[in-house]
XYZ file of C-alpha atoms in Angstrom:
752
model
C 9.304 -15.718 25.087
C 10.006 -12.632 24.247
C 8.694 -10.911 27.129
C 10.231 -13.995 29.564
C 13.394 -12.235 27.862
C 13.038 -8.462 28.366
C 11.642 -9.426 32.464
C 14.922 -11.117 33.280
C 16.667 -8.517 32.077
C 14.705 -5.722 33.586
C 15.323 -8.266 36.805
C 19.191 -8.210 36.173
C 19.315 -4.408 35.499
C 19.285 -2.097 38.376
C 21.217 1.526 38.070
C 24.791 1.873 38.337
C 26.475 5.340 39.090
C 29.602 4.723 39.217
C 33.473 7.149 38.440
C 34.828 7.421 35.333
C 37.544 4.611 35.095
C 40.589 4.932 32.613
C 43.554 2.595 32.393
C 46.718 3.966 29.647
C 50.266 3.331 29.249
C 52.764 2.985 26.531
C 53.282 -0.753 24.971
C 57.563 -0.629 23.304
C 59.784 -3.337 21.861
C 62.571 -4.432 24.411
C 65.615 -5.175 22.150
C 65.367 -1.523 21.036
C 62.518 0.478 23.552
C 61.161 2.177 20.677
C 57.251 2.795 20.687
C 54.566 0.084 18.901
C 52.407 0.811 16.799
C 48.933 -1.204 16.612
C 49.297 -3.565 18.964
C 46.399 -5.063 21.291
C 45.757 -4.564 24.681
C 42.282 -5.964 25.603
C 40.531 -7.196 28.871
C 38.895 -11.204 28.373
C 37.008 -10.264 31.026
C 35.485 -7.027 29.631
C 35.464 -8.060 26.294
C 36.884 -4.384 26.343
C 40.049 -2.931 24.204
C 42.075 -0.530 22.438
C 45.816 -0.607 19.192
C 48.127 1.922 20.034
C 48.735 4.583 18.043
C 51.998 5.794 16.542
C 53.686 6.634 19.594
C 52.407 3.132 20.858
C 50.345 4.805 23.799
C 46.914 3.288 24.177
C 44.030 4.187 26.375
C 40.782 2.424 27.693
C 37.908 3.853 28.763
C 34.875 3.346 31.179
C 36.548 0.474 33.052
C 34.977 -0.779 36.495
C 37.469 -1.579 39.555
C 38.485 -4.797 40.742
C 41.256 -7.673 39.435
C 40.734 -8.240 35.490
C 43.380 -10.068 32.740
C 45.257 -7.911 30.615
C 46.912 -9.537 27.392
C 49.441 -7.525 25.265
C 49.530 -8.827 21.657
C 51.191 -7.746 18.063
C 52.713 -10.180 15.901
C 56.242 -10.830 15.480
C 56.036 -11.016 20.076
C 55.532 -13.203 22.425
C 51.867 -12.422 23.525
C 51.722 -11.074 27.426
C 49.633 -12.257 30.338
C 48.571 -10.784 33.071
C 46.324 -9.757 36.415
C 45.989 -6.051 37.194
C 43.886 -4.409 39.818
C 41.928 -1.322 39.193
C 41.355 1.288 40.817
C 39.191 4.271 40.892
C 40.396 7.200 38.636
C 43.078 7.036 36.199
C 45.464 3.298 35.991
C 48.851 3.123 34.713
C 50.461 0.312 32.535
C 53.434 -0.438 30.736
C 54.623 -2.857 28.669
C 57.892 -3.888 26.566
C 57.262 -6.756 24.276
C 59.522 -9.343 23.570
C 59.772 -10.139 19.994
C 59.384 -13.737 18.913
C 58.105 -16.152 15.872
C 56.107 -17.815 17.608
C 52.346 -17.835 16.926
C 50.648 -15.292 19.126
C 48.692 -16.745 21.452
C 44.980 -16.195 22.122
C 43.005 -16.183 25.283
C 40.538 -18.847 25.500
C 36.887 -17.923 25.155
C 35.314 -22.139 25.597
C 36.360 -22.192 29.549
C 35.755 -19.651 31.464
C 38.846 -18.098 33.196
C 39.810 -16.705 30.756
C 43.788 -18.133 30.054
C 45.720 -17.687 27.063
C 46.152 -21.141 24.839
C 49.220 -21.965 27.161
C 48.242 -21.005 30.303
C 44.544 -22.580 30.747
C 44.701 -26.402 32.378
C 42.488 -28.090 29.901
C 43.339 -27.945 26.771
C 41.941 -26.655 23.805
C 42.444 -26.290 20.233
C 41.952 -22.788 18.614
C 42.186 -21.993 14.777
C 41.480 -18.599 13.343
C 39.032 -18.848 10.140
C 41.533 -16.812 8.300
C 43.517 -19.480 8.461
C 41.084 -22.357 8.098
C 40.177 -20.825 4.867
C 43.532 -20.057 3.616
C 43.674 -24.380 3.601
C 40.823 -24.050 0.591
C 37.992 -25.629 2.464
C 34.151 -24.980 1.337
C 31.901 -25.290 4.201
C 33.163 -24.699 7.640
C 32.206 -28.380 8.613
C 35.101 -28.842 6.044
C 37.463 -26.502 7.627
C 37.649 -28.223 11.254
C 39.198 -31.126 10.221
C 42.449 -29.791 9.712
C 42.603 -29.772 13.299
C 44.305 -32.280 14.421
C 42.000 -34.998 16.375
C 39.435 -33.209 14.404
C 37.331 -34.903 11.313
C 34.091 -34.827 10.016
C 31.192 -37.175 9.559
C 30.201 -36.426 5.370
C 27.186 -36.808 3.208
C 28.363 -34.548 0.508
C 30.489 -31.950 0.800
C 26.971 -29.832 1.664
C 26.741 -31.482 5.109
C 28.875 -32.398 7.451
C 29.049 -33.136 11.748
C 32.574 -32.995 13.551
C 34.083 -36.015 15.309
C 36.426 -34.764 17.894
C 38.725 -38.130 18.739
C 36.520 -40.761 17.650
C 33.190 -39.201 18.996
C 30.634 -37.433 17.418
C 26.516 -36.526 16.962
C 24.942 -35.774 20.257
C 28.542 -36.616 21.885
C 30.275 -33.710 19.995
C 28.467 -30.308 21.235
C 27.877 -26.816 19.248
C 28.147 -23.524 20.883
C 27.316 -20.451 18.831
C 27.338 -16.750 20.123
C 27.682 -18.247 23.338
C 24.629 -20.870 23.326
C 24.222 -23.968 22.722
C 23.278 -24.639 19.115
C 20.339 -27.093 18.512
C 19.512 -28.194 15.228
C 17.880 -31.674 14.628
C 22.025 -32.785 15.665
C 21.234 -36.492 15.709
C 21.053 -37.755 12.370
C 23.939 -39.002 9.710
C 22.516 -36.305 6.940
C 21.873 -33.312 9.685
C 24.533 -31.256 9.000
C 26.827 -28.670 11.444
C 24.012 -25.271 9.416
C 26.450 -22.176 10.576
C 28.450 -20.517 7.960
C 31.799 -19.098 8.369
C 30.872 -15.810 7.587
C 30.493 -13.801 11.036
C 32.494 -16.017 12.810
C 36.060 -15.520 14.354
C 37.702 -18.373 15.787
C 37.388 -22.090 15.746
C 37.664 -23.569 19.785
C 37.577 -26.953 20.628
C 37.498 -28.672 24.023
C 39.246 -32.544 23.116
C 37.618 -34.853 25.801
C 34.234 -34.492 28.593
C 33.198 -31.308 28.971
C 29.777 -32.376 30.559
C 31.675 -29.948 33.880
C 31.071 -27.125 31.866
C 28.104 -27.230 29.484
C 26.276 -30.838 30.721
C 24.945 -33.370 28.931
C 25.909 -33.833 25.331
C 29.611 -32.129 25.537
C 30.614 -36.209 26.992
C 32.953 -36.034 23.654
C 33.454 -32.271 23.546
C 32.795 -28.867 22.677
C 33.448 -27.211 18.816
C 32.628 -23.003 20.666
C 32.381 -20.684 17.502
C 33.585 -17.302 19.032
C 31.308 -14.858 16.738
C 33.016 -11.998 14.950
C 33.885 -9.056 17.390
C 32.409 -5.339 17.548
C 34.627 -2.451 16.373
C 37.000 -1.120 18.714
C 35.147 2.021 20.599
C 35.505 5.208 17.665
C 35.659 2.810 14.854
C 33.918 1.565 11.571
C 35.034 -0.664 9.268
C 33.686 -2.985 6.659
C 34.549 -5.577 4.313
C 33.902 -7.477 1.085
C 34.608 -11.278 0.954
C 34.284 -13.382 -2.612
C 35.143 -16.930 -2.948
C 35.048 -18.808 -5.887
C 35.575 -23.323 -6.810
C 36.252 -24.618 -9.564
C 35.598 -28.088 -8.725
C 32.063 -27.538 -7.903
C 31.937 -24.504 -10.048
C 30.933 -23.123 -6.068
C 30.210 -19.020 -5.505
C 29.696 -17.033 -2.823
C 30.678 -14.018 -1.364
C 29.593 -11.782 2.009
C 29.356 -8.224 3.065
C 30.101 -6.939 6.341
C 29.906 -4.114 8.359
C 30.486 -3.076 12.179
C 30.869 0.000 14.037
C 31.247 1.476 17.709
C 30.828 4.895 19.696
C 31.838 4.350 23.377
C 28.996 2.938 24.466
C 27.342 1.787 21.642
C 28.177 -1.327 19.161
C 26.570 -2.448 16.081
C 27.727 -5.415 13.304
C 25.777 -6.946 10.594
C 26.986 -9.362 7.948
C 25.020 -11.250 5.309
C 26.751 -13.840 3.046
C 24.818 -16.287 0.190
C 27.249 -18.951 -1.454
C 25.749 -21.663 -4.034
C 27.539 -24.589 -5.901
C 26.740 -27.596 -7.972
C 27.687 -31.275 -7.530
C 31.011 -32.447 -7.521
C 33.301 -34.099 -9.111
C 35.847 -37.048 -8.287
C 38.925 -37.649 -9.030
C 37.820 -39.231 -11.862
C 35.617 -37.168 -13.355
C 32.492 -38.315 -12.303
C 30.261 -35.918 -10.522
C 27.899 -36.939 -7.437
C 24.628 -36.151 -8.507
C 22.743 -33.900 -6.517
C 25.643 -33.218 -4.081
C 24.246 -29.413 -4.864
C 23.565 -27.110 -2.139
C 22.528 -24.060 -1.422
C 23.082 -20.933 1.920
C 22.749 -17.369 2.597
C 22.846 -16.323 5.414
C 23.118 -13.138 8.216
C 24.329 -12.101 11.696
C 23.972 -9.672 13.388
C 24.705 -7.851 16.641
C 24.197 -4.526 19.161
C 26.079 -3.706 21.757
C 25.779 -1.276 25.077
C 28.787 -0.887 27.772
C 29.332 0.903 30.442
C 31.264 0.654 33.093
C 30.073 -1.605 35.344
C 27.869 -3.187 32.837
C 28.120 -4.633 29.346
C 25.352 -6.612 27.631
C 25.161 -7.793 23.677
C 22.137 -9.416 21.604
C 22.982 -11.277 18.809
C 20.916 -12.631 15.225
C 21.585 -15.205 13.312
C 19.284 -16.626 9.822
C 20.443 -19.246 7.799
C 19.036 -20.821 5.321
C 20.055 -23.429 2.929
C 18.632 -26.214 0.514
C 20.708 -29.528 0.508
C 20.078 -31.890 -2.166
C 21.519 -35.891 -0.372
C 22.735 -37.659 -2.452
C 22.226 -41.276 -3.252
C 23.668 -43.323 -5.830
C 25.575 -41.665 -9.704
C 22.863 -40.331 -12.275
C 22.279 -37.006 -14.159
C 25.301 -35.195 -15.437
C 24.606 -31.612 -15.181
C 26.222 -28.606 -13.277
C 22.130 -27.516 -12.286
C 22.012 -25.696 -8.940
C 18.687 -26.876 -8.071
C 17.985 -29.924 -5.379
C 16.742 -33.182 -7.066
C 14.945 -35.594 -5.161
C 15.326 -36.277 -1.880
C 16.785 -32.556 -0.475
C 16.584 -30.926 2.384
C 15.579 -27.240 3.657
C 16.423 -26.273 6.560
C 16.429 -22.673 7.887
C 17.783 -22.013 11.540
C 16.985 -18.884 13.818
C 19.163 -17.816 15.948
C 18.891 -15.245 18.798
C 21.043 -15.134 22.025
C 21.169 -12.230 24.776
C 24.678 -11.892 26.829
C 24.252 -9.926 29.886
C 27.627 -8.599 32.561
C 27.227 -6.833 35.428
C 30.452 -6.364 37.280
C 31.038 -5.635 41.050
C 34.604 -4.733 43.028
C 34.862 -7.848 43.911
C 32.578 -10.228 41.647
C 31.081 -10.495 38.507
C 27.839 -12.153 37.048
C 26.949 -13.376 34.030
C 23.826 -13.978 32.446
C 23.586 -15.744 29.188
C 19.952 -16.235 27.029
C 19.393 -17.858 23.613
C 16.485 -18.771 21.985
C 17.062 -20.975 18.162
C 14.250 -22.182 16.359
C 14.805 -24.748 13.561
C 11.941 -25.598 10.739
C 13.770 -28.949 9.013
C 11.966 -30.031 5.705
C 12.926 -33.694 4.297
C 11.271 -33.763 0.319
C 11.260 -37.502 -0.734
C 9.930 -39.199 -4.084
C 7.886 -41.344 -2.513
C 4.588 -41.460 -4.687
C 3.424 -43.796 -7.960
C 2.619 -41.861 -10.356
C -0.639 -43.081 -12.391
C -0.899 -43.417 -15.485
C -3.384 -40.911 -17.046
C -7.040 -42.722 -18.148
C -7.440 -42.009 -21.600
C -10.767 -39.629 -22.143
C -11.034 -38.101 -18.972
C -9.003 -34.310 -18.427
C -5.732 -34.171 -17.262
C -5.448 -32.236 -13.369
C -2.998 -29.917 -12.701
C -0.110 -31.567 -10.629
C -0.001 -30.698 -7.508
C 3.281 -29.694 -5.694
C 3.773 -32.362 -3.015
C 4.658 -31.368 0.509
C 7.564 -32.093 3.119
C 7.254 -35.872 3.743
C 9.504 -34.528 6.851
C 8.707 -31.427 8.636
C 10.048 -30.597 12.489
C 10.269 -28.011 13.693
C 12.680 -27.582 17.397
C 12.440 -25.040 19.549
C 14.778 -24.643 22.388
C 15.309 -21.682 24.701
C 18.365 -22.273 26.564
C 19.748 -19.938 29.661
C 23.681 -19.888 31.412
C 24.153 -17.921 35.083
C 26.987 -17.549 35.986
C 28.571 -16.035 39.483
C 32.518 -15.210 40.266
C 33.344 -14.065 43.075
C 37.067 -13.167 43.835
C 38.795 -14.530 46.719
C 43.061 -13.617 46.024
C 44.150 -15.741 43.517
C 41.313 -18.499 43.139
C 39.188 -17.763 40.717
C 35.219 -19.193 41.438
C 32.761 -20.027 39.043
C 28.819 -20.846 40.388
C 26.133 -21.650 37.592
C 23.633 -22.889 36.808
C 22.616 -24.016 33.480
C 19.361 -25.382 31.307
C 17.608 -25.505 28.666
C 13.824 -26.154 27.306
C 13.166 -27.645 23.856
C 10.108 -28.863 22.464
C 10.021 -30.539 18.475
C 7.023 -30.955 16.562
C 6.256 -32.917 13.195
C 3.839 -31.168 10.126
C 5.310 -33.612 7.927
C 3.597 -37.023 6.580
C 6.199 -39.087 7.837
C 7.553 -38.768 11.186
C 10.898 -40.333 11.880
C 10.161 -38.889 16.456
C 7.152 -38.103 17.767
C 6.222 -34.420 19.722
C 8.189 -34.295 22.506
C 9.082 -31.545 25.148
C 12.817 -32.291 26.565
C 13.521 -30.242 29.725
C 17.636 -29.778 31.636
C 18.497 -28.567 35.219
C 22.030 -28.092 36.303
C 24.175 -27.017 38.818
C 28.187 -26.207 38.870
C 30.835 -25.228 41.249
C 34.732 -25.281 39.469
C 38.064 -23.699 40.880
C 41.365 -21.998 38.907
C 44.035 -21.806 41.568
C 47.292 -20.110 40.547
C 50.599 -21.216 41.622
C 54.229 -19.496 41.039
C 54.795 -21.545 38.481
C 51.463 -24.129 38.199
C 47.798 -24.202 37.922
C 45.190 -25.868 39.701
C 41.411 -26.690 38.639
C 38.666 -28.579 39.824
C 34.626 -28.287 40.029
C 31.559 -31.000 40.812
C 28.377 -30.789 38.559
C 24.865 -32.627 39.237
C 21.965 -32.237 35.945
C 18.575 -33.696 35.426
C 17.076 -34.630 31.926
C 13.747 -35.286 31.424
C 12.406 -36.607 27.500
C 8.574 -36.780 27.289
C 7.448 -38.293 23.617
C 4.214 -37.778 22.880
C 2.000 -40.995 21.279
C 2.286 -41.560 17.260
C 0.700 -43.656 14.898
C -2.229 -46.691 15.076
C -1.029 -49.192 18.131
C -0.112 -52.636 15.731
C 1.230 -50.264 12.483
C 4.274 -50.662 11.489
C 4.723 -46.562 12.511
C 3.858 -47.160 16.196
C 5.765 -45.025 18.036
C 4.580 -45.020 21.978
C 4.242 -42.443 24.602
C 7.405 -42.118 26.455
C 8.450 -40.487 29.783
C 12.111 -40.692 31.115
C 14.231 -39.386 33.840
C 18.805 -39.091 33.227
C 20.497 -37.511 35.750
C 23.605 -37.792 36.699
C 26.886 -36.209 38.982
C 30.104 -35.473 37.540
C 33.519 -34.515 38.141
C 36.478 -32.753 36.711
C 39.852 -32.177 38.161
C 42.993 -31.325 35.988
C 47.030 -29.733 37.028
C 48.742 -27.758 35.075
C 52.775 -27.315 36.003
C 55.966 -25.303 33.829
C 57.585 -28.470 34.550
C 61.068 -26.063 33.362
C 61.505 -22.935 30.914
C 60.134 -24.391 28.172
C 58.095 -27.072 29.320
C 54.607 -27.271 30.063
C 52.866 -30.298 31.233
C 48.664 -31.002 31.785
C 46.541 -34.123 33.690
C 43.206 -34.065 33.749
C 40.688 -36.433 34.936
C 37.398 -35.816 34.080
C 34.227 -38.130 33.603
C 30.613 -36.987 31.249
C 27.728 -38.018 30.960
C 24.816 -38.167 27.392
C 21.514 -39.025 28.448
C 19.579 -41.217 25.079
C 18.691 -38.904 22.400
C 15.040 -38.356 21.114
C 15.970 -40.667 17.899
C 17.957 -43.012 20.008
C 14.273 -43.645 22.432
C 11.676 -43.790 19.879
C 12.791 -43.273 15.666
C 10.899 -45.319 13.283
C 11.497 -44.451 9.789
C 13.748 -44.444 6.688
C 16.842 -42.140 6.862
C 16.955 -41.173 3.125
C 20.756 -40.011 3.287
C 21.756 -42.662 6.370
C 19.952 -44.904 3.472
C 18.482 -47.302 6.061
C 15.744 -48.312 9.040
C 16.637 -46.975 12.213
C 14.363 -48.436 15.831
C 14.885 -46.591 18.857
C 15.647 -48.532 22.282
C 12.700 -46.983 24.873
C 15.248 -48.948 27.542
C 18.377 -47.055 26.977
C 20.640 -45.649 29.911
C 22.909 -42.542 29.760
C 26.175 -43.714 28.209
C 28.795 -42.520 31.382
C 32.598 -42.166 30.493
C 35.262 -41.194 32.324
C 38.698 -39.696 30.475
C 42.197 -39.429 30.962
C 43.730 -36.693 29.465
C 48.423 -36.237 29.563
C 49.555 -33.372 27.613
C 53.714 -32.365 27.279
C 54.480 -29.201 25.471
C 57.659 -27.777 24.716
C 58.255 -24.290 23.186
C 61.265 -22.262 22.616
C 61.797 -19.278 19.951
C 62.813 -22.027 16.906
C 60.797 -25.230 17.114
C 57.398 -26.143 19.069
C 56.956 -29.957 20.122
C 53.680 -31.705 21.641
C 52.340 -34.719 22.511
C 48.776 -35.442 24.042
C 47.568 -38.944 24.995
C 44.174 -39.565 26.559
C 42.593 -43.013 27.032
C 38.456 -42.579 27.680
C 36.399 -45.256 28.713
C 32.525 -45.292 28.129
C 30.133 -47.570 29.355
C 26.269 -48.376 27.851
C 27.531 -46.614 24.631
C 25.024 -46.189 22.451
C 25.239 -47.494 18.386
C 23.898 -48.634 15.744
C 23.176 -52.618 14.917
C 21.675 -53.640 11.533
C 19.759 -56.531 11.712
C 20.296 -58.367 8.962
C 16.119 -57.439 7.668
C 14.764 -54.620 5.216
C 11.777 -52.227 5.451
C 10.656 -51.978 1.490
C 14.558 -51.473 0.667
C 16.572 -49.882 3.705
C 18.591 -51.893 6.538
C 16.910 -52.241 9.335
C 19.662 -50.229 12.405
C 18.339 -50.846 15.896
C 19.840 -49.412 18.481
C 21.791 -51.386 21.193
C 24.618 -50.382 24.113
C 27.388 -51.976 25.461
C 30.756 -50.478 27.070
C 33.126 -48.896 24.576
C 36.729 -48.010 25.002
C 38.677 -44.999 23.110
C 42.497 -44.690 23.376
C 44.806 -42.643 21.217
C 46.206 -38.853 21.055
C 48.134 -36.067 18.272
C 51.771 -35.633 18.443
C 53.954 -33.022 16.116
C 56.016 -30.563 16.588
C 55.985 -26.849 14.430
C 60.403 -25.842 13.751
C 61.248 -22.371 12.509
C 65.068 -22.437 12.122
C 67.306 -19.092 12.910
C 68.409 -17.189 10.838
C 65.714 -18.133 8.506
C 62.801 -16.925 10.660
C 60.208 -16.967 7.039
C 60.609 -20.668 7.394
C 58.177 -23.008 8.985
C 58.126 -26.826 9.245
C 55.656 -28.547 10.744
C 54.180 -32.057 11.195
C 51.181 -33.575 13.128
C 49.776 -37.134 13.421
C 46.462 -38.359 15.267
C 45.231 -41.286 15.767
C 42.270 -42.750 17.629
C 41.504 -46.857 18.384
C 37.625 -47.721 19.259
C 36.366 -50.741 20.434
C 32.789 -52.671 22.365
C 33.427 -54.718 25.234
C 32.923 -57.656 23.129
C 36.240 -57.043 21.212
C 34.552 -55.371 17.823
C 35.458 -52.503 16.649
C 33.431 -49.116 16.690
C 31.675 -47.595 13.167
C 32.590 -44.360 12.066
C 36.579 -44.308 13.653
C 39.153 -42.267 11.366
C 41.730 -43.474 10.215
C 44.967 -42.382 11.368
C 46.475 -39.406 9.622
C 49.851 -38.046 9.250
C 50.094 -33.725 8.195
C 52.829 -32.362 6.866
C 53.147 -28.584 6.316
C 56.227 -26.737 4.845
C 55.583 -23.266 5.262
C 57.426 -19.793 4.232
C 56.389 -15.939 5.696
C 57.628 -13.195 4.516
C 56.283 -9.289 5.376
C 56.429 -5.691 3.645
C 57.816 -3.303 6.660
C 56.680 -0.227 4.419
C 53.506 -1.213 3.114
C 52.748 -2.848 6.150
C 51.681 -6.198 3.919
C 51.775 -10.139 4.701
C 52.248 -13.270 2.537
C 52.993 -16.583 3.084
C 52.657 -19.655 0.731
C 52.709 -23.378 1.937
C 52.639 -27.242 1.088
C 51.192 -30.009 2.629
C 50.796 -33.635 2.051
C 48.640 -35.547 4.043
C 48.769 -38.703 4.639
C 44.961 -40.894 5.455
C 46.607 -44.756 6.455
C 44.680 -47.815 5.957
C 41.755 -48.234 8.321
C 41.568 -51.933 9.156
C 39.866 -51.888 13.003
C 36.200 -51.069 11.388
C 32.502 -52.292 12.656
C 31.756 -55.453 11.487
C 28.891 -54.009 8.805
C 31.756 -51.492 7.854
C 34.330 -52.028 4.815
C 38.165 -51.776 5.319
C 39.143 -47.799 4.041
C 42.863 -48.414 1.987
C 45.585 -45.420 2.645
C 45.785 -42.528 0.404
C 47.728 -39.483 0.224
C 45.688 -35.535 -0.195
C 47.949 -32.669 -2.130
C 47.457 -29.499 -0.843
C 49.400 -26.164 -1.689
C 48.740 -22.819 -1.635
C 49.130 -19.082 -1.270
C 48.231 -15.222 -0.288
C 48.230 -12.145 1.416
C 48.127 -8.418 0.450
C 48.806 -5.711 -2.353
C 47.722 -2.512 -2.953
C 45.578 -2.066 -5.523
C 45.189 1.967 -6.317
C 45.978 2.599 -2.478
C 43.484 0.004 -1.322
C 45.255 -3.218 0.860
C 43.645 -5.742 -1.069
C 43.695 -10.013 0.610
C 43.477 -12.751 -1.734
C 44.259 -16.671 -1.154
C 44.432 -19.626 -3.047
C 44.489 -22.869 -2.728
C 44.599 -26.179 -4.447
C 43.222 -29.014 -2.500
C 43.703 -32.858 -3.638
C 45.920 -31.961 -6.586
C 46.717 -34.511 -8.382
C 42.633 -35.823 -8.176
C 43.121 -38.594 -6.386
C 40.028 -40.894 -6.154
C 39.382 -41.465 -2.949
C 36.817 -42.382 -0.559
C 36.733 -41.390 3.039
C 36.230 -44.102 6.226
C 33.930 -40.895 7.292
C 31.765 -40.314 3.774
C 28.233 -41.603 4.719
C 28.708 -41.839 0.765
C 31.148 -45.142 1.196
C 28.699 -48.134 1.351
C 27.107 -46.821 -1.917
C 30.748 -46.884 -3.422
C 30.757 -42.597 -3.777
C 34.037 -41.183 -4.091
C 34.885 -37.584 -2.465
C 35.999 -34.388 -4.350
C 38.874 -34.510 -6.312
C 40.499 -31.405 -7.386
C 39.257 -28.135 -6.200
C 41.118 -24.859 -6.534
C 40.275 -21.938 -4.363
C 40.100 -18.245 -4.822
C 39.615 -15.786 -1.935
C 39.554 -12.287 -2.255
C 38.773 -9.770 0.361
C 38.191 -5.621 0.160
C 37.935 -3.320 3.379
C 36.240 -0.763 2.516
């Protein structure tokens, strides 16, 4: 693999002879013409930028010729974005920023056109990790549930996976470090497997993104943006510490970064440990404890016409799998059953910039090692008179290794107001078993996709369209002995699909934006759905695959309307999603040992719903914020029965205040949130209904000066009234085990 990566990099790395081009200017306040300090001036496509000095001046060196997007952003001012042609030599760019209390608009990185959120044709939700942490989230999977339309299927606090508008598992693709994350995500007891340390923000594409990412993006994409490198000539570090009262959980992460004009480096390590969580009635959920260690590091080199970055992430976790209420203690070592999971992610992103085009080549290698330990052997009574043998430690009952190599090469020619991407993407994946149990066989999966997509900019509107072809092959080995219950036959299946997308965004007026997107998506059945034959501890069931399953194919319509002025923002997002050959699990009514048997079936399905909300910050009390959002989704099969694991309708209301101290350049906030989860009565035949419940959350935080050092702090209380409830998406719901009760979270951030 190392030789393959080096040969690819060398093939793409010609030596360039170029002049030193620069862009410089001054950023001022439009109301008083005064200079603005610490303003970000950033070129997204180059991932290159700087901040202004005390006189509002800035300079960016070593920029290639061509036309690029420049983004100017600063808290308390309207984010500005424009296309700018960089010529040989010195280039001048200045701008007067308009004050605004509207939240800063960010550049969308999950789509290839480098647009601001409000400019993007496809609606993409973006949240910073700092904002998710301010809400008291214990894990990243828990934190993303604060995004409207996003939920999580959970097995306790340590195991969670994203749900976007009612779709989850292999229908939601996760990207990290610019490459797809592959970590046995097919199972309900398989968590997200990513630590939030070293991640700057989260982006969510709601709806089919197969055009950009291929199979497994039928329901959407969770895109994790890694921590940025330091600006040229800067060095920094920080330490962050967390404590959670409910789980007696503690965690810390520390990072360091430094950058020269061309060479950059960063590293961040993290560790977290949590005991069993307590429900609202004070009961500890036995074996919901978990530990996690994480390391992220990266190195980058950036010249004028070429840049490359290499990132590495190692994550190791021990996750207890709760099954019943048992021992009540604060131990942290997992009981049986539990998982030991380690994941290595290596990514290489390389960009080449020409005067009228650019080329991006991204390569990734992921190695996921999953071990599950179970109490599955009967203990034998010792025979009198015979020596007692020392008990040997049992190995994992289930041990799977998944290695994945993927590539994504995109060519971007510049044709006037049209931005076009031609790309090829692919994946080679190998699954191997080493434990005594085999849930899915040893197998090889290969993906190949080719795409073309264009973004055409008009004066007050944008049009985006694209076409893609994908091919997936799955070759699984035979496992077991013919006639045995555990036997899995060999499999050789090929799946292919054409997909298209068209989107239109228009400025209906100075304050109203409309978006209409029509897109198809597909998902080939995964190895578990085709071949599974075994018991899943976290799901408490025996799953049997179906080798004759067809690909899922969907078509979704999204309509979004947004209104925004200086003091009011409002939005309405609606969607209709038709999925042909939807794959789902159906109980047979039979049991294997004590586990109910489920088999994979498929029929057509329909999902529809949306998100609605507003944000008011009235004049002249701009420090006051009133926010409300409502998300709703319904899902039905063709036979008029309901889809399983559809989240309950949710209404979130937040009252927030913000204030700043100009003398110390510090900011503070406080908030009160009421979340209402409505009755979920539209359930699958094998599910039970979930009653309505309310969760009350509070928090405050900001910066304080201590020994002339600015210290960041966050304190939040979730489920403050200790409500005893069970989420409809909890894997522990069939056992009557409630979700987490009151939890107070403390976070301290110390820059070095």
